[in-house]
């Protein structure tokens, strides 16, 4: 029923609601994070030390070709960038990529340099960026430090590969690492670099090149992130995961400083794990989280497999193998959310105002140069209403819902505000548009379609009717 409402809303928009979006420039980046070995195998010929045992830390055989063959699947959900786990030459018994043997050399088990270049070219042809996560594990030529700040999952993983770490406060290490990273990004036309930081007091500008976008992720509250273009704090990540894993919990207000938003990453427990622990249905909670993320005026990261509710809370189960042939209902819902937000990139421009943020009910207005929008997320266990105050000529306008199709007319309101009502665990994105009557074009088209179909069925039935015997 919900999918039907989405498609009906899209049809109504196609017939009756059009906006000029040609001049709007989208500033957000939607990142799909991928553990390369655990996504998809496209070439069995490069399998090295591969296992079928799901609870072992050995490789499963995923590679660059497997990702390239599914780029359209990723793009259709609205992602404009890939963030790949480390791609450098690694130990054969390591699947995640941080047991680096040589920086700058591309891991053959993932497909080697040619398959890597092919993936990057294919992504760029689709208008997608490629971001690669940079390890800080010790390799030849670097000096070590012995006080990493690690969360539980990192401790388990790095203990498993017996890792030491590069001291990124050391000037010689910084120079060597920066030159390596610069050559890597230039040789392969990389758009961005990320790092899950395990050393406090470092500055990314001192060891990462300046001509690519950089993303820093902290896995522990004691880590500070300096010098990155976008940073994701552990506190906010945990608040986001906690807030959306169950109704009636506080939803964090959107940052305004370009913070990278994510609910989980490959060194944290899965968002779905928190949902299951709260005895909630993952599909509903992921849908609400996705709506919140896609309406954010900044970069987001969405971990592979969240769209099929992959679960896990420890190494290696947290990195389950992707399954593209599971139930597609949630994927369809994510694509529908993406279609709406992509048609209206104005929401990523201009000022915003939080109208309500209380116990899981989050409402925000977006002010743009042509059409204003209202995001209404009811992440509570009850039907909720909210008054959206009139501004300017709002009284002559209406809220036109683009996700589930709600229509709220300003002329029907007597309290100088739109009264928006949502059922429990529902989300809606409204456009504030000029009030209209019924869409005659849509009605006529519907009558023609369904009327014609009825006549067709009648004719077929009539032709099949047995002739009377004489």
CSV table of C-alpha atoms in Angstrom, one decimal:
chain,number,residue,atom,x,y,z
A,1,UNK,CA,0.0,0.0,0.0
A,2,UNK,CA,2.8,2.4,0.9
A,3,UNK,CA,4.6,1.8,-2.4
A,4,UNK,CA,1.3,2.4,-4.2
A,5,UNK,CA,0.9,5.7,-2.4
A,6,UNK,CA,4.5,6.7,-3.4
A,7,UNK,CA,3.8,6.0,-7.1
A,8,UNK,CA,0.5,7.8,-6.9
A,9,UNK,CA,2.2,10.8,-5.5
A,10,UNK,CA,4.8,10.7,-8.2
A,11,UNK,CA,2.1,10.5,-10.9
A,12,UNK,CA,0.3,13.5,-9.3
A,13,UNK,CA,3.6,15.4,-9.4
A,14,UNK,CA,4.1,14.5,-13.0
A,15,UNK,CA,0.8,15.9,-14.0
A,16,UNK,CA,0.4,18.9,-11.6
A,17,UNK,CA,3.6,19.9,-9.9
A,18,UNK,CA,6.6,21.1,-11.8
A,19,UNK,CA,9.5,23.2,-10.5
A,20,UNK,CA,12.4,24.9,-12.2
A,21,UNK,CA,15.5,23.1,-10.9
A,22,UNK,CA,17.9,23.7,-13.7
A,23,UNK,CA,19.8,26.4,-11.8
A,24,UNK,CA,20.0,24.6,-8.5
A,25,UNK,CA,23.3,23.0,-7.6
A,26,UNK,CA,23.4,20.1,-5.2
A,27,UNK,CA,26.0,20.4,-2.5
A,28,UNK,CA,25.5,17.2,-0.6
A,29,UNK,CA,27.4,14.0,-1.4
A,30,UNK,CA,25.8,10.6,-0.8
A,31,UNK,CA,28.4,8.0,-0.2
A,32,UNK,CA,27.9,4.2,-0.4
A,33,UNK,CA,30.7,2.6,1.7
A,34,UNK,CA,31.9,-0.8,0.6
A,35,UNK,CA,34.1,-3.5,2.0
A,36,UNK,CA,35.4,-4.6,-1.4
A,37,UNK,CA,36.0,-8.3,-0.4
A,38,UNK,CA,32.4,-8.6,1.0
A,39,UNK,CA,30.4,-7.0,-1.8
A,40,UNK,CA,30.5,-9.2,-4.9
A,41,UNK,CA,32.9,-11.4,-6.8
A,42,UNK,CA,33.1,-10.6,-10.5
A,43,UNK,CA,36.2,-12.7,-11.3
A,44,UNK,CA,36.9,-16.0,-9.7
A,45,UNK,CA,40.4,-16.0,-11.3
A,46,UNK,CA,41.7,-13.6,-8.7
A,47,UNK,CA,40.5,-15.6,-5.6
A,48,UNK,CA,43.3,-16.0,-3.1
A,49,UNK,CA,42.8,-17.8,0.2
A,50,UNK,CA,39.0,-17.6,-0.2
A,51,UNK,CA,36.7,-19.4,2.2
A,52,UNK,CA,33.0,-20.1,2.3
A,53,UNK,CA,33.0,-20.1,6.1
A,54,UNK,CA,30.9,-17.0,7.0
A,55,UNK,CA,32.4,-16.6,10.6
A,56,UNK,CA,36.1,-16.7,9.6
A,57,UNK,CA,38.1,-13.5,8.8
A,58,UNK,CA,39.4,-15.0,5.6
A,59,UNK,CA,38.5,-13.3,2.2
A,60,UNK,CA,35.2,-14.1,0.5
A,61,UNK,CA,36.5,-13.2,-3.0
A,62,UNK,CA,34.8,-9.8,-3.6
A,63,UNK,CA,36.6,-7.6,-6.1
A,64,UNK,CA,36.5,-4.4,-8.2
A,65,UNK,CA,34.7,-6.1,-11.1
A,66,UNK,CA,31.9,-7.2,-8.8
A,67,UNK,CA,31.4,-3.6,-7.8
A,68,UNK,CA,31.6,-2.3,-11.3
A,69,UNK,CA,28.9,-4.7,-12.5
A,70,UNK,CA,26.5,-3.3,-9.9
A,71,UNK,CA,27.2,0.4,-10.2
A,72,UNK,CA,23.7,1.1,-11.6
A,73,UNK,CA,22.2,-0.6,-8.6
A,74,UNK,CA,24.1,1.7,-6.4
A,75,UNK,CA,23.4,4.8,-8.4
A,76,UNK,CA,19.7,4.1,-8.7
A,77,UNK,CA,19.5,4.5,-4.9
A,78,UNK,CA,20.9,8.0,-5.3
A,79,UNK,CA,24.5,7.5,-4.3
A,80,UNK,CA,26.9,9.9,-5.9
A,81,UNK,CA,30.1,8.4,-4.5
A,82,UNK,CA,31.7,5.1,-3.5
A,83,UNK,CA,33.9,4.8,-0.4
A,84,UNK,CA,36.1,1.7,-0.7
A,85,UNK,CA,37.9,-0.2,2.0
A,86,UNK,CA,41.7,-0.1,1.6
A,87,UNK,CA,42.9,-1.4,-1.8
A,88,UNK,CA,46.6,-1.7,-1.3
A,89,UNK,CA,48.7,-4.9,-1.3
A,90,UNK,CA,47.8,-6.8,1.9
A,91,UNK,CA,48.4,-10.0,3.8
A,92,UNK,CA,46.6,-13.0,2.2
A,93,UNK,CA,44.6,-13.9,5.3
A,94,UNK,CA,43.3,-10.3,5.6
A,95,UNK,CA,39.9,-9.5,4.1
A,96,UNK,CA,39.5,-5.9,5.2
A,97,UNK,CA,42.7,-4.4,3.8
A,98,UNK,CA,44.5,-2.8,6.7
A,99,UNK,CA,47.3,-5.5,6.9
A,100,UNK,CA,49.2,-3.5,4.3
A,101,UNK,CA,52.4,-5.0,2.9
A,102,UNK,CA,53.2,-2.2,0.4
A,103,UNK,CA,51.5,1.1,0.0
A,104,UNK,CA,50.9,2.2,-3.6
A,105,UNK,CA,50.6,-1.3,-5.0
A,106,UNK,CA,47.0,-2.4,-5.7
A,107,UNK,CA,45.9,-5.8,-4.2
A,108,UNK,CA,45.8,-8.5,-6.9
A,109,UNK,CA,43.1,-10.5,-5.0
A,110,UNK,CA,40.8,-7.5,-5.6
A,111,UNK,CA,41.5,-7.4,-9.3
A,112,UNK,CA,44.8,-5.5,-9.5
A,113,UNK,CA,45.5,-2.1,-11.0
A,114,UNK,CA,43.7,-2.6,-14.3
A,115,UNK,CA,40.4,-3.7,-12.7
A,116,UNK,CA,40.7,-0.8,-10.3
A,117,UNK,CA,41.1,1.7,-13.1
A,118,UNK,CA,38.2,0.1,-14.9
A,119,UNK,CA,36.0,0.6,-11.8
A,120,UNK,CA,37.0,4.2,-11.4
A,121,UNK,CA,36.4,5.0,-15.1
A,122,UNK,CA,32.9,3.3,-15.0
A,123,UNK,CA,32.0,5.3,-11.9
A,124,UNK,CA,33.1,8.5,-13.4
A,125,UNK,CA,31.1,7.8,-16.6
A,126,UNK,CA,28.0,7.7,-14.3
A,127,UNK,CA,29.0,10.9,-12.6
A,128,UNK,CA,30.0,9.1,-9.4
A,129,UNK,CA,33.1,9.9,-7.3
A,130,UNK,CA,35.5,7.3,-5.9
A,131,UNK,CA,36.8,7.7,-2.3
A,132,UNK,CA,39.4,5.2,-0.9
A,133,UNK,CA,40.0,4.6,2.8
A,134,UNK,CA,43.6,5.1,3.8
A,135,UNK,CA,45.2,2.8,6.4
A,136,UNK,CA,47.7,4.0,9.0
A,137,UNK,CA,49.1,0.5,9.6
A,138,UNK,CA,52.9,0.2,9.6
A,139,UNK,CA,54.8,-0.7,6.4
A,140,UNK,CA,58.4,-0.6,5.4
A,141,UNK,CA,60.0,2.9,5.5
A,142,UNK,CA,57.8,4.3,8.3
A,143,UNK,CA,58.3,4.6,12.1
A,144,UNK,CA,55.7,3.4,14.6
A,145,UNK,CA,53.8,4.7,17.6
A,146,UNK,CA,52.4,2.5,20.3
A,147,UNK,CA,49.3,4.3,21.7
A,148,UNK,CA,46.4,3.8,19.2
A,149,UNK,CA,42.9,4.8,20.4
A,150,UNK,CA,40.8,1.8,19.4
A,151,UNK,CA,37.2,0.8,20.0
A,152,UNK,CA,36.3,-2.8,20.7
A,153,UNK,CA,35.8,-3.9,17.1
A,154,UNK,CA,39.1,-2.2,16.1
A,155,UNK,CA,40.9,-4.0,18.9
A,156,UNK,CA,39.6,-7.3,17.8
A,157,UNK,CA,40.5,-6.7,14.2
A,158,UNK,CA,43.9,-5.1,14.6
A,159,UNK,CA,44.8,-7.8,17.2
A,160,UNK,CA,43.8,-10.4,14.6
A,161,UNK,CA,46.2,-9.0,12.0
A,162,UNK,CA,48.9,-8.1,14.7
A,163,UNK,CA,49.0,-4.5,13.5
A,164,UNK,CA,51.4,-1.7,14.3
A,165,UNK,CA,50.7,1.9,13.3
A,166,UNK,CA,52.4,4.8,11.5
A,167,UNK,CA,53.2,7.8,13.7
A,168,UNK,CA,51.5,10.5,11.8
A,169,UNK,CA,52.9,13.2,14.1
A,170,UNK,CA,56.4,12.3,12.8
A,171,UNK,CA,57.5,14.8,10.2
A,172,UNK,CA,59.4,12.2,8.1
A,173,UNK,CA,56.4,9.9,8.1
A,174,UNK,CA,54.0,12.8,7.2
A,175,UNK,CA,56.2,13.7,4.2
A,176,UNK,CA,56.5,10.1,2.9
A,177,UNK,CA,52.8,9.3,3.5
A,178,UNK,CA,51.7,12.5,1.8
A,179,UNK,CA,53.8,11.8,-1.3
A,180,UNK,CA,52.5,8.3,-1.5
A,181,UNK,CA,48.9,9.5,-1.2
A,182,UNK,CA,49.4,12.2,-3.9
A,183,UNK,CA,50.9,9.7,-6.4
A,184,UNK,CA,48.1,7.2,-5.7
A,185,UNK,CA,45.3,9.8,-6.3
A,186,UNK,CA,47.0,11.1,-9.5
A,187,UNK,CA,47.8,7.7,-10.9
A,188,UNK,CA,44.3,6.4,-10.5
A,189,UNK,CA,42.3,9.7,-10.7
A,190,UNK,CA,40.9,9.3,-7.2
A,191,UNK,CA,38.4,11.9,-6.0
A,192,UNK,CA,38.6,11.6,-2.3
A,193,UNK,CA,40.5,9.9,0.6
A,194,UNK,CA,39.0,8.9,3.9
A,195,UNK,CA,40.6,7.6,7.1
A,196,UNK,CA,39.3,6.0,10.3
A,197,UNK,CA,41.6,7.8,12.7
A,198,UNK,CA,43.3,5.9,15.5
A,199,UNK,CA,45.8,8.6,16.6
A,200,UNK,CA,44.8,11.7,18.5
A,201,UNK,CA,46.4,15.1,17.9
A,202,UNK,CA,47.1,14.7,14.2
A,203,UNK,CA,46.2,17.1,11.3
A,204,UNK,CA,45.1,15.6,8.0
A,205,UNK,CA,46.6,18.6,6.1
A,206,UNK,CA,50.0,17.5,7.2
A,207,UNK,CA,49.9,14.0,5.6
A,208,UNK,CA,47.1,14.0,3.0
A,209,UNK,CA,47.2,15.9,-0.3
A,210,UNK,CA,45.2,19.1,-0.6
A,211,UNK,CA,43.7,18.6,-4.1
A,212,UNK,CA,41.2,15.8,-3.1
A,213,UNK,CA,38.3,15.9,-0.7
A,214,UNK,CA,39.2,14.3,2.6
A,215,UNK,CA,36.9,12.5,5.1
A,216,UNK,CA,37.8,11.7,8.7
A,217,UNK,CA,35.9,9.2,10.8
A,218,UNK,CA,36.5,8.6,14.5
A,219,UNK,CA,35.7,5.3,16.1
A,220,UNK,CA,36.2,6.5,19.7
A,221,UNK,CA,35.0,9.6,21.7
A,222,UNK,CA,38.6,10.4,22.6
A,223,UNK,CA,39.7,11.1,19.0
A,224,UNK,CA,39.7,14.6,17.6
A,225,UNK,CA,39.6,15.1,13.9
A,226,UNK,CA,41.6,18.0,12.5
A,227,UNK,CA,42.3,19.1,8.9
A,228,UNK,CA,39.7,17.0,7.1
A,229,UNK,CA,37.2,18.6,4.7
A,230,UNK,CA,34.5,16.6,6.4
A,231,UNK,CA,34.5,14.8,9.7
A,232,UNK,CA,32.2,12.2,11.3
A,233,UNK,CA,32.3,12.2,15.1
A,234,UNK,CA,31.7,9.1,17.1
A,235,UNK,CA,29.3,10.8,19.4
A,236,UNK,CA,27.0,11.9,16.6
A,237,UNK,CA,27.2,8.6,14.9
A,238,UNK,CA,26.1,6.8,18.0
A,239,UNK,CA,23.4,9.4,18.7
A,240,UNK,CA,22.0,8.9,15.2
A,241,UNK,CA,22.1,5.1,15.4
A,242,UNK,CA,20.4,5.1,18.8
A,243,UNK,CA,17.9,7.8,17.9
A,244,UNK,CA,16.6,5.9,14.8
A,245,UNK,CA,16.8,2.4,16.1
A,246,UNK,CA,13.6,2.7,18.1
A,247,UNK,CA,10.6,5.1,18.2
A,248,UNK,CA,10.3,7.9,20.8
A,249,UNK,CA,14.0,8.6,21.0
A,250,UNK,CA,15.6,12.0,20.4
A,251,UNK,CA,16.7,12.7,16.8
A,252,UNK,CA,19.9,14.7,16.5
A,253,UNK,CA,19.5,18.1,14.9
A,254,UNK,CA,21.3,18.5,11.6
A,255,UNK,CA,24.8,19.9,11.8
A,256,UNK,CA,25.5,23.1,9.8
A,257,UNK,CA,29.3,22.8,9.4
A,258,UNK,CA,29.6,20.1,6.7
A,259,UNK,CA,29.9,17.2,9.2
A,260,UNK,CA,29.7,13.8,7.6
A,261,UNK,CA,26.6,12.0,8.8
A,262,UNK,CA,26.5,8.2,9.2
A,263,UNK,CA,24.7,5.8,11.4
A,264,UNK,CA,27.5,3.1,11.2
A,265,UNK,CA,30.8,2.3,9.5
A,266,UNK,CA,32.9,-0.8,9.1
A,267,UNK,CA,34.5,-0.3,12.6
A,268,UNK,CA,31.2,-0.1,14.4
A,269,UNK,CA,28.2,-2.4,15.0
A,270,UNK,CA,25.6,-2.4,12.3
A,271,UNK,CA,22.6,0.0,12.5
A,272,UNK,CA,20.4,-3.0,12.0
A,273,UNK,CA,21.9,-4.7,15.0
A,274,UNK,CA,20.7,-1.8,17.2
A,275,UNK,CA,17.2,-2.1,15.6
A,276,UNK,CA,17.0,-5.8,16.3
A,277,UNK,CA,18.2,-5.4,19.8
A,278,UNK,CA,15.3,-2.9,20.3
A,279,UNK,CA,12.9,-5.6,19.0
A,280,UNK,CA,11.9,-3.3,16.1
A,281,UNK,CA,11.3,-4.1,12.4
A,282,UNK,CA,14.4,-3.1,10.5
A,283,UNK,CA,12.7,-2.0,7.2
A,284,UNK,CA,10.7,0.7,8.9
A,285,UNK,CA,13.6,2.1,10.9
A,286,UNK,CA,15.9,2.1,7.9
A,287,UNK,CA,13.3,3.9,5.8
A,288,UNK,CA,13.1,6.6,8.5
A,289,UNK,CA,16.9,6.9,8.8
A,290,UNK,CA,17.2,7.1,5.0
A,291,UNK,CA,14.7,9.9,4.7
A,292,UNK,CA,16.5,11.9,7.4
A,293,UNK,CA,19.9,11.3,5.7
A,294,UNK,CA,18.7,12.2,2.2
A,295,UNK,CA,17.3,15.5,3.4
A,296,UNK,CA,20.5,16.6,5.0
A,297,UNK,CA,22.4,19.6,3.5
A,298,UNK,CA,25.8,17.9,3.7
A,299,UNK,CA,27.6,14.6,3.0
A,300,UNK,CA,26.3,11.3,4.3
A,301,UNK,CA,27.7,7.8,4.3
A,302,UNK,CA,25.5,4.7,4.0
A,303,UNK,CA,27.1,1.3,4.6
A,304,UNK,CA,26.7,-1.5,2.0
A,305,UNK,CA,24.0,-3.9,2.9
A,306,UNK,CA,22.0,-1.5,5.1
A,307,UNK,CA,19.4,-1.6,2.4
A,308,UNK,CA,18.9,-5.3,2.9
A,309,UNK,CA,19.2,-5.0,6.7
A,310,UNK,CA,22.6,-6.8,7.1
A,311,UNK,CA,23.2,-7.4,10.8
A,312,UNK,CA,26.3,-7.8,13.0
A,313,UNK,CA,28.2,-6.5,16.0
A,314,UNK,CA,31.6,-8.0,15.9
A,315,UNK,CA,34.4,-9.0,13.6
A,316,UNK,CA,34.0,-10.5,11.0
A,317,UNK,CA,30.1,-10.9,11.2
A,318,UNK,CA,29.7,-7.1,11.0
A,319,UNK,CA,31.0,-7.4,7.5
A,320,UNK,CA,28.6,-10.0,6.1
A,321,UNK,CA,28.6,-10.8,2.4
A,322,UNK,CA,26.3,-8.7,0.3
A,323,UNK,CA,23.2,-10.4,-1.2
A,324,UNK,CA,21.7,-8.6,-4.1
A,325,UNK,CA,18.9,-11.1,-4.6
A,326,UNK,CA,17.0,-10.6,-1.3
A,327,UNK,CA,13.6,-8.9,-1.0
A,328,UNK,CA,13.8,-5.6,-2.9
A,329,UNK,CA,11.0,-3.7,-1.1
A,330,UNK,CA,13.3,-1.6,1.0
A,331,UNK,CA,15.5,-0.9,-2.0
A,332,UNK,CA,12.5,0.3,-3.9
A,333,UNK,CA,11.5,2.6,-1.0
A,334,UNK,CA,15.0,4.1,-1.0
A,335,UNK,CA,14.9,4.7,-4.7
A,336,UNK,CA,11.6,6.5,-4.3
A,337,UNK,CA,13.0,8.7,-1.6
A,338,UNK,CA,15.9,9.4,-3.9
A,339,UNK,CA,13.7,10.2,-6.8
A,340,UNK,CA,11.9,12.9,-4.8
A,341,UNK,CA,15.0,14.6,-3.4
A,342,UNK,CA,16.8,14.5,-6.7
A,343,UNK,CA,13.9,16.2,-8.4
A,344,UNK,CA,14.1,19.0,-5.9
A,345,UNK,CA,17.8,19.8,-5.2
A,346,UNK,CA,16.7,23.2,-3.8
A,347,UNK,CA,16.4,21.6,-0.4
A,348,UNK,CA,20.2,21.5,-0.3
A,349,UNK,CA,20.4,25.3,-0.7
A,350,UNK,CA,19.4,28.2,1.5
A,351,UNK,CA,18.4,28.5,5.2
A,352,UNK,CA,16.6,26.0,7.4
A,353,UNK,CA,14.5,26.3,10.6
A,354,UNK,CA,13.7,23.5,13.0
A,355,UNK,CA,10.0,23.8,13.8
A,356,UNK,CA,9.9,20.8,16.2
A,357,UNK,CA,12.3,18.3,17.6
A,358,UNK,CA,10.8,16.4,20.5
A,359,UNK,CA,10.9,12.7,21.5
A,360,UNK,CA,11.3,11.4,17.9
A,361,UNK,CA,9.2,14.0,16.1
A,362,UNK,CA,11.4,16.1,13.9
A,363,UNK,CA,10.1,18.9,11.7
A,364,UNK,CA,12.2,21.3,9.6
A,365,UNK,CA,11.4,24.0,7.1
A,366,UNK,CA,13.7,24.6,4.1
A,367,UNK,CA,13.7,28.2,2.6
A,368,UNK,CA,14.6,28.4,-1.0
A,369,UNK,CA,14.4,31.1,-3.8
A,370,UNK,CA,11.4,29.5,-5.4
A,371,UNK,CA,9.6,26.7,-3.4
A,372,UNK,CA,9.9,26.1,0.3
A,373,UNK,CA,9.8,22.6,1.8
A,374,UNK,CA,8.9,20.9,5.1
A,375,UNK,CA,10.4,17.7,6.3
A,376,UNK,CA,8.2,15.8,8.8
A,377,UNK,CA,9.6,12.7,10.4
A,378,UNK,CA,7.3,11.0,13.0
A,379,UNK,CA,9.7,8.6,14.6
A,380,UNK,CA,7.3,8.0,17.5
A,381,UNK,CA,4.9,5.2,18.5
A,382,UNK,CA,1.7,7.4,18.1
A,383,UNK,CA,0.0,9.6,15.5
A,384,UNK,CA,1.5,13.1,15.8
A,385,UNK,CA,0.5,16.5,14.6
A,386,UNK,CA,2.4,19.7,14.2
A,387,UNK,CA,1.5,23.3,13.3
A,388,UNK,CA,3.7,24.7,10.5
A,389,UNK,CA,3.2,28.5,10.9
A,390,UNK,CA,2.2,30.5,7.9
A,391,UNK,CA,4.9,32.8,6.4
A,392,UNK,CA,4.3,35.4,3.7
A,393,UNK,CA,1.5,34.2,1.5
A,394,UNK,CA,1.3,30.7,2.9
A,395,UNK,CA,-2.4,31.0,3.6
A,396,UNK,CA,-3.1,30.8,-0.1
A,397,UNK,CA,-0.8,27.8,-0.5
A,398,UNK,CA,-0.8,24.1,0.3
A,399,UNK,CA,1.5,21.4,1.6
A,400,UNK,CA,1.9,18.8,-1.1
A,401,UNK,CA,3.4,15.6,0.2
A,402,UNK,CA,5.8,13.9,-2.1
A,403,UNK,CA,6.5,10.6,-0.3
A,404,UNK,CA,3.1,9.4,0.8
A,405,UNK,CA,0.9,11.9,-0.9
A,406,UNK,CA,-0.5,14.1,2.0
A,407,UNK,CA,-2.3,17.3,0.8
A,408,UNK,CA,-2.9,20.1,3.4
A,409,UNK,CA,-4.6,23.3,2.2
A,410,UNK,CA,-3.8,26.6,3.9
A,411,UNK,CA,-7.3,27.9,3.2
A,412,UNK,CA,-8.7,25.2,5.4
A,413,UNK,CA,-6.6,26.3,8.4
A,414,UNK,CA,-8.0,28.9,10.8
A,415,UNK,CA,-5.0,29.1,13.1
A,416,UNK,CA,-2.5,30.7,10.7
A,417,UNK,CA,-0.6,27.5,10.4
A,418,UNK,CA,-0.7,24.3,8.4
A,419,UNK,CA,-1.8,21.3,10.6
A,420,UNK,CA,0.3,18.3,9.4
A,421,UNK,CA,-0.7,15.0,10.8
A,422,UNK,CA,1.4,11.8,10.4
A,423,UNK,CA,0.8,8.2,11.6
A,424,UNK,CA,3.4,6.5,13.8
A,425,UNK,CA,6.7,5.8,12.1
A,426,UNK,CA,6.0,7.7,8.9
A,427,UNK,CA,7.9,10.4,7.1
A,428,UNK,CA,6.8,13.0,4.6
A,429,UNK,CA,8.5,15.8,2.6
A,430,UNK,CA,6.1,18.5,1.6
A,431,UNK,CA,6.5,21.2,-1.0
A,432,UNK,CA,4.7,24.5,-0.2
A,433,UNK,CA,3.0,25.3,-3.5
A,434,UNK,CA,0.1,27.4,-4.7
A,435,UNK,CA,-3.2,25.9,-3.8
A,436,UNK,CA,-4.9,24.1,-6.7
A,437,UNK,CA,-8.1,22.2,-7.2
A,438,UNK,CA,-8.3,18.7,-8.5
A,439,UNK,CA,-6.0,18.1,-11.4
A,440,UNK,CA,-8.4,17.7,-14.3
A,441,UNK,CA,-5.6,16.5,-16.6
A,442,UNK,CA,-4.9,13.6,-14.2
A,443,UNK,CA,-8.6,12.8,-13.8
A,444,UNK,CA,-9.1,12.7,-17.6
A,445,UNK,CA,-6.0,10.6,-18.1
A,446,UNK,CA,-7.2,8.2,-15.4
A,447,UNK,CA,-10.6,7.9,-16.9
A,448,UNK,CA,-9.2,7.2,-20.4
A,449,UNK,CA,-6.7,4.6,-19.1
A,450,UNK,CA,-9.1,2.7,-16.8
A,451,UNK,CA,-12.1,3.2,-19.1
A,452,UNK,CA,-10.2,1.8,-22.1
A,453,UNK,CA,-9.0,-1.1,-20.0
A,454,UNK,CA,-12.5,-1.9,-19.0
A,455,UNK,CA,-13.7,-1.9,-22.6
A,456,UNK,CA,-10.8,-4.2,-23.6
A,457,UNK,CA,-11.7,-6.7,-20.8
A,458,UNK,CA,-15.4,-6.6,-21.9
A,459,UNK,CA,-14.5,-7.3,-25.6
A,460,UNK,CA,-12.2,-10.2,-24.7
A,461,UNK,CA,-14.8,-11.7,-22.4
A,462,UNK,CA,-17.5,-11.3,-25.1
A,463,UNK,CA,-15.3,-13.0,-27.8
A,464,UNK,CA,-14.6,-15.9,-25.5
A,465,UNK,CA,-18.3,-16.5,-24.7
A,466,UNK,CA,-19.5,-19.8,-26.1
A,467,UNK,CA,-21.9,-19.6,-29.1
A,468,UNK,CA,-25.4,-20.9,-28.5
A,469,UNK,CA,-26.2,-24.2,-30.2
A,470,UNK,CA,-28.8,-24.0,-32.8
